[in-house]
Short mmCIF file of C-alpha atoms in Angstrom, two decimals:
data_model
loop_
_atom_site.label_atom_id
_atom_site.label_comp_id
_atom_site.label_asym_id
_atom_site.label_seq_id
_atom_site.Cartn_x
_atom_site.Cartn_y
_atom_site.Cartn_z
CA ILE A 1 92.75 91.88 118.52
CA VAL A 2 94.94 95.25 118.27
CA ALA A 3 97.89 94.66 116.33
CA SER A 4 99.89 96.39 113.38
CA MET A 5 99.60 94.91 110.05
CA ASP A 6 103.42 93.49 109.70
CA THR A 7 102.79 91.38 112.98
CA ALA A 8 99.03 90.12 112.37
CA LYS A 9 100.53 88.83 108.94
CA ARG A 10 102.96 87.64 109.25
CA SER A 11 103.92 83.71 111.12
CA PRO A 12 102.32 82.16 113.36
CA HIS A 13 100.15 84.91 114.50
CA ARG A 14 98.89 84.95 110.47
CA ASP A 15 96.63 81.59 111.91
CA ILE A 16 95.55 82.75 115.43
CA VAL A 17 94.00 85.99 113.18
CA LEU A 18 92.64 84.06 110.74
CA ARG A 19 91.35 80.79 112.76
CA GLN A 20 88.55 82.95 114.00
CA SER A 21 85.39 84.77 112.78
CA TYR A 22 85.67 88.38 114.58
CA ASP A 23 82.64 90.48 115.57
CA MET A 24 84.30 93.86 113.37
CA LEU A 25 87.08 94.59 111.93
CA ILE A 26 88.61 97.83 111.84
CA VAL A 27 91.37 99.30 109.91
CA ASP A 28 93.57 102.16 110.50
CA GLU A 29 95.30 103.85 107.55
CA ALA A 30 93.59 101.78 105.16
CA HIS A 31 94.77 103.42 102.00
CA LYS A 32 97.81 101.31 102.41
CA LEU A 33 94.70 98.21 101.40
CA LYS A 34 94.55 99.60 97.68
CA ASN A 35 96.88 97.53 95.50
CA LYS A 36 94.85 93.86 95.79
CA LYS A 37 97.96 92.14 94.64
CA SER A 38 99.54 93.44 98.05
CA ALA A 39 100.01 91.41 101.29
CA ASN A 40 98.71 93.58 103.06
CA TYR A 41 94.82 93.15 101.01
CA VAL A 42 95.20 89.46 100.35
CA PHE A 43 95.91 89.16 104.47
CA VAL A 44 92.72 91.39 105.10
CA ASN A 45 90.66 89.87 102.67
CA GLN A 46 91.00 86.42 104.31
CA ILE A 47 89.94 87.27 107.57
CA GLN A 48 86.18 86.23 109.14
CA LYS A 49 84.52 89.37 110.13
CA LYS A 50 80.25 90.80 109.94
CA TYR A 51 81.07 94.10 109.50
CA CYS A 52 84.43 96.28 108.17
CA LEU A 53 85.20 99.53 109.19
CA LEU A 54 87.90 100.66 107.01
CA LEU A 55 89.90 104.47 108.38
CA THR A 56 92.39 106.69 106.17
CA ALA A 57 92.85 110.96 106.03
CA THR A 58 95.04 110.13 103.19
CA PRO A 59 93.46 110.38 99.43
CA VAL A 60 92.92 107.54 97.19
CA GLN A 61 94.84 109.34 94.35
CA ASN A 62 92.02 109.70 92.06
CA ASP A 63 92.41 105.98 90.47
CA LEU A 64 89.24 104.39 90.22
CA GLY A 65 91.27 101.19 90.21
CA GLU A 66 92.37 101.63 93.44
CA LEU A 67 88.69 102.82 94.62
CA TYR A 68 87.19 100.09 93.04
CA ASN A 69 89.69 97.50 94.99
CA LEU A 70 88.97 99.42 98.42
CA ILE A 71 85.17 99.03 98.27
CA THR A 72 85.41 95.73 97.13
CA LEU A 73 87.75 94.73 100.15
CA LEU A 74 84.56 96.70 102.43
CA LYS A 75 81.85 95.41 101.16
CA PRO A 76 82.43 93.37 97.62
CA GLY A 77 80.25 93.08 95.40
CA HIS A 78 79.15 96.80 95.91
CA LEU A 79 79.94 97.94 92.72
CA GLY A 80 79.88 94.63 91.04
CA GLY A 81 82.42 92.87 89.21
CA GLN A 82 85.41 94.50 87.28
CA SER A 83 84.33 94.36 84.15
CA ASN A 84 81.04 95.85 84.43
CA PHE A 85 82.76 98.36 87.35
CA SER A 86 84.72 99.23 84.69
CA ALA A 87 82.10 99.70 81.29
CA ASN A 88 79.52 101.54 84.35
CA PHE A 89 82.14 104.43 85.72
CA VAL A 90 85.85 104.37 83.97
CA ALA A 91 86.08 106.53 81.31
CA ASP A 92 90.10 106.33 82.08
CA LYS A 93 92.39 105.15 84.71
CA ARG A 94 91.57 108.78 85.96
CA THR A 95 88.21 109.79 84.90
CA ALA A 96 84.69 108.64 86.34
CA LYS A 97 81.69 108.87 83.80
CA ASN A 98 78.32 108.47 85.72
CA GLU A 99 79.51 110.13 88.61
CA GLU A 100 76.66 110.52 90.00
CA ALA A 101 75.81 106.73 89.82
CA LEU A 102 78.92 106.38 91.44
CA GLN A 103 78.26 108.64 94.19
CA LYS A 104 74.95 107.43 95.09
CA GLU A 105 76.60 104.26 95.34
CA LEU A 106 80.14 105.28 97.55
CA HIS A 107 77.46 107.20 99.72
CA LYS A 108 75.97 104.14 101.03
CA VAL A 109 79.33 102.84 102.48
CA MET A 110 80.85 106.01 102.50
CA ILE A 111 81.66 109.10 105.06
CA ARG A 112 83.75 111.94 104.18
CA TYR A 113 84.33 114.59 106.61
CA ARG A 114 86.54 117.45 106.10
CA ARG A 115 88.94 119.53 108.03
CA SER A 116 86.50 122.41 107.82
CA ASP A 117 84.23 119.83 109.05
CA GLY A 118 85.56 118.83 111.89
CA GLY A 119 85.58 122.13 114.01
CA VAL A 120 89.68 121.14 115.16
CA GLU A 121 91.89 125.06 114.88
CA PHE A 122 94.86 123.85 112.70
CA THR A 123 97.90 125.58 113.37
CA ARG A 124 98.78 127.67 110.01
CA ARG A 125 101.08 125.51 107.82
CA LYS A 126 103.22 128.20 106.56
CA VAL A 127 105.52 126.49 102.98
CA GLU A 128 108.19 128.07 101.55
CA ASN A 129 110.23 126.33 98.20
CA VAL A 130 113.54 127.47 98.27
CA LEU A 131 115.82 127.65 95.40
CA LEU A 132 118.67 126.78 94.09
CA THR A 133 121.81 126.82 91.60
CA LEU A 134 123.89 123.77 91.91
CA SER A 135 127.26 124.49 91.76
CA ASP A 136 129.58 123.85 88.50
CA GLU A 137 130.58 120.51 89.50
CA GLU A 138 126.75 119.63 90.13
CA GLN A 139 125.37 120.37 87.09
CA ARG A 140 127.89 118.57 85.36
CA LEU A 141 126.99 115.09 87.62
CA TYR A 142 123.42 115.63 86.26
CA ASP A 143 123.61 116.78 83.20
CA GLY A 144 126.30 113.73 82.10
CA VAL A 145 123.21 111.58 84.07
CA THR A 146 120.93 112.89 82.57
CA ARG A 147 122.60 112.30 78.74
CA PHE A 148 123.21 108.63 79.88
CA ILE A 149 119.40 107.84 80.68
CA LYS A 150 118.75 109.78 77.71
CA ASP A 151 121.51 107.24 75.81
CA ARG A 152 120.09 104.02 77.08
CA TYR A 153 116.56 105.45 76.24
CA ARG A 154 117.21 105.94 72.49
CA GLU A 155 119.23 102.42 72.66
CA ALA A 156 115.63 100.28 73.47
CA GLY A 157 114.37 101.94 70.70
CA GLY A 158 112.17 104.16 72.81
CA ASP A 159 111.11 102.10 75.16
CA ILE A 160 110.45 104.06 78.97
CA GLY A 161 110.22 100.37 80.12
CA SER A 162 113.46 99.54 79.58
CA VAL A 163 114.73 102.38 81.49
CA LEU A 164 112.27 103.40 84.04
CA ALA A 165 114.50 102.24 86.84
CA LEU A 166 117.29 104.71 85.56
CA LEU A 167 114.84 107.60 86.21
CA THR A 168 115.64 107.29 89.66
CA LEU A 169 119.71 108.29 88.76
CA GLN A 170 118.01 111.74 88.01
CA ARG A 171 116.11 111.89 91.53
CA GLU A 172 119.43 110.45 93.63
CA VAL A 173 121.36 113.29 91.95
CA CYS A 174 119.07 115.59 93.08
CA SER A 175 119.55 113.96 96.51
CA SER A 176 123.26 113.89 97.03
CA ARG A 177 126.03 112.69 95.07
CA ASP A 178 126.49 109.59 98.24
CA ALA A 179 122.90 108.34 96.43
CA VAL A 180 123.47 108.73 93.00
CA PHE A 181 127.17 106.93 93.40
CA LEU A 182 125.72 103.13 94.89
CA THR A 183 123.50 103.32 92.24
CA LEU A 184 126.20 103.25 89.59
CA PHE A 185 128.08 100.73 92.37
CA ASN A 186 125.83 98.77 91.59
CA LEU A 187 125.23 98.57 88.18
CA VAL A 188 128.27 98.53 86.96
CA LYS A 189 128.89 94.89 89.01
CA LYS A 190 125.87 93.57 86.34
CA THR A 191 127.43 95.05 82.69
CA VAL A 192 130.09 93.16 81.39
CA GLU A 193 133.90 94.08 81.47
CA ASP A 194 135.09 95.98 78.16
CA SER A 195 130.97 97.33 77.54
CA PRO A 196 130.17 100.29 75.98
CA LEU A 197 127.85 100.88 79.38
CA ARG A 198 130.83 99.94 81.95
CA ARG A 199 132.86 103.36 80.01
CA HIS A 200 130.13 105.03 80.10
CA ILE A 201 128.92 104.57 83.96
CA GLY A 202 133.05 105.08 84.16
CA GLU A 203 132.72 108.65 83.38
CA LEU A 204 129.95 109.24 85.23
CA LEU A 205 131.99 108.09 88.52
CA ASP A 206 135.18 110.72 87.85
CA LEU A 207 132.27 113.27 87.75
CA ILE A 208 131.40 112.05 91.24
CA ARG A 209 134.47 112.55 91.97
CA GLY A 210 134.38 115.90 91.32
CA VAL A 211 131.59 116.77 93.46
CA LYS A 212 132.86 118.10 96.40
CA ALA A 213 130.31 119.62 97.93
CA ASN A 214 126.60 119.30 98.23
CA THR A 215 124.84 122.92 98.01
CA LYS A 216 121.04 121.10 99.21
CA ALA A 217 123.06 120.37 102.21
CA GLU A 218 124.69 123.52 102.79
CA LYS A 219 121.64 125.21 102.58
CA THR A 220 120.19 122.72 104.76
CA LEU A 221 122.69 123.51 107.53
CA GLU A 222 121.82 127.48 106.67
CA LEU A 223 118.31 127.00 107.43
CA ILE A 224 118.63 124.96 110.66
CA ARG A 225 120.98 127.11 112.32
CA ALA A 226 119.19 130.69 111.39
CA ILE A 227 116.01 128.35 113.05
CA GLY A 228 117.72 127.70 116.14
CA ASP A 229 114.99 125.37 117.12
CA LYS A 230 113.83 121.43 116.20
CA VAL A 231 114.01 120.55 113.23
CA ILE A 232 113.56 117.31 110.62
CA VAL A 233 114.99 116.73 107.57
CA PHE A 234 113.33 114.10 105.89
CA THR A 235 114.87 112.48 102.45
CA GLU A 236 114.25 109.85 100.40
CA TYR A 237 117.25 107.71 100.12
CA ARG A 238 119.61 105.35 102.95
CA ALA A 239 122.98 107.36 101.42
CA THR A 240 121.55 110.62 102.08
CA GLN A 241 121.01 110.13 104.91
CA GLU A 242 123.88 108.89 106.39
CA TYR A 243 125.31 111.78 104.68
CA LEU A 244 123.74 114.45 105.74
CA LEU A 245 124.41 112.86 110.23
CA HIS A 246 128.11 113.11 109.09
CA PHE A 247 127.71 116.69 107.43
CA PHE A 248 125.73 117.87 110.80
CA GLN A 249 128.18 115.83 112.78
CA GLU A 250 131.11 117.54 111.61
CA HIS A 251 129.05 121.38 111.89
CA GLN A 252 128.67 120.83 115.52
CA ILE A 253 124.62 120.19 114.68
CA ARG A 254 123.29 117.58 117.01
CA CYS A 255 121.63 115.44 115.82
CA VAL A 256 119.68 111.16 114.86
CA PRO A 257 118.66 109.02 112.51
CA TYR A 258 115.42 107.45 111.68
CA ARG A 259 114.66 104.79 109.19
CA GLY A 260 112.67 101.57 108.38
CA GLY A 261 115.23 99.44 109.56
CA MET A 262 115.51 99.89 112.78
CA ASN A 263 113.08 98.09 116.00
CA ARG A 264 110.84 99.33 117.20
CA GLY A 265 113.35 100.06 120.79
CA LYS A 266 115.97 101.68 118.84
CA LYS A 267 113.43 104.27 116.75
CA ASP A 268 111.76 104.80 120.32
CA TRP A 269 115.06 105.75 121.92
CA MET A 270 116.19 107.95 118.71
CA MET A 271 113.34 109.40 119.33
CA ASP A 272 113.45 110.40 122.97
CA LEU A 273 117.06 111.29 121.98
CA PHE A 274 115.58 114.15 119.10
CA ARG A 275 113.05 115.11 121.45
CA ASN A 276 115.48 115.96 124.74
CA ARG A 277 119.03 116.02 123.50
CA ALA A 278 119.00 116.66 119.69
CA GLN A 279 117.66 119.17 117.46
CA VAL A 280 117.87 117.42 114.37
CA MET A 281 115.65 114.50 113.56
CA VAL A 282 116.88 113.11 109.92
CA ALA A 283 114.49 110.38 108.59
CA THR A 284 113.42 108.23 105.43
CA GLU A 285 109.41 108.08 105.20
CA ALA A 286 109.55 104.95 107.80
CA GLY A 287 109.48 109.27 109.87
CA GLY A 288 106.07 109.73 107.44
CA GLU A 289 103.62 108.61 109.74
CA GLY A 290 102.97 106.41 112.62
CA ILE A 291 104.63 109.00 115.62
CA ASN A 292 104.33 111.46 117.19
CA LEU A 293 106.53 114.73 116.66
CA GLN A 294 104.41 117.68 117.33
CA PHE A 295 106.59 119.12 119.97
CA CYS A 296 109.17 119.66 116.60
CA HIS A 297 107.73 122.16 114.51
CA HIS A 298 109.61 122.72 111.28
CA ILE A 299 110.30 120.51 108.73
CA ILE A 300 112.68 120.38 105.48
CA ASN A 301 112.52 118.40 103.14
CA PHE A 302 115.59 117.27 101.54
CA ASP A 303 114.10 115.45 98.95
CA LEU A 304 110.56 114.60 98.22
CA PRO A 305 109.98 110.98 98.59
CA TRP A 306 106.04 111.18 99.16
CA ASN A 307 102.76 113.30 97.72
CA PRO A 308 103.48 115.92 99.45
CA MET A 309 99.30 116.44 100.63
#
């Protein structure tokens, strides 16, 4: 059987896959199985197989628990139970102890190749960080959001867990006023009428209305025009994606979207339009893997939704 993970784990395919035994199971993008509580991990763990091969080109982020989960999925019991593994090899979450012994065990089940081992001449990547200064209106909004988060933190008695979700506001305000507006709008709907929190959110919404331009979008437009070739623009937020599509079209830049909510047929259509007609593709994280974009040689990370590596 050859199938995507999402198709294989979905009913009625799931029962068909789990009903029989396989000589070999091969999982590509295996780093997506690092969380043993995820639906993907549970599903793959249930598949009956004689041999298992996990493939990934994405580094496990030095989290020993995730490494343990992947090895246990590959060969159950190879690193012992969770408590034994922690006692023998874990100094803290990201620091190993008894490294030589751990590497010896890993070498029994893992083959690691670096790019330099492959003998393939990769095109040299040229990376440039573009530093920008916010407009006065954008700076006031950013400062207002920062104060809002700090006030909630103090009200929660210093409990970071109570305000962790609010930190997303800072990431959003660095993306676009549209992204942060949606979060605040949804937040205000959950608050009680005449509450101080509702009043503070209202003040932030007033600041948003005062932002008439997007410094990052204007710079991105300048870069696209200077490049004069196909460009992928990555953003983390759907609202920002919609804003950028409208902004580019207003300035006579032909662009197409690419996002996770599209079905396969529409994604293929967007890819064809980008290859043959449009200059810019504005993509969310859905464009980060699994598609061939080798015909495009320029990327602008409007946001950084994933590990830049």
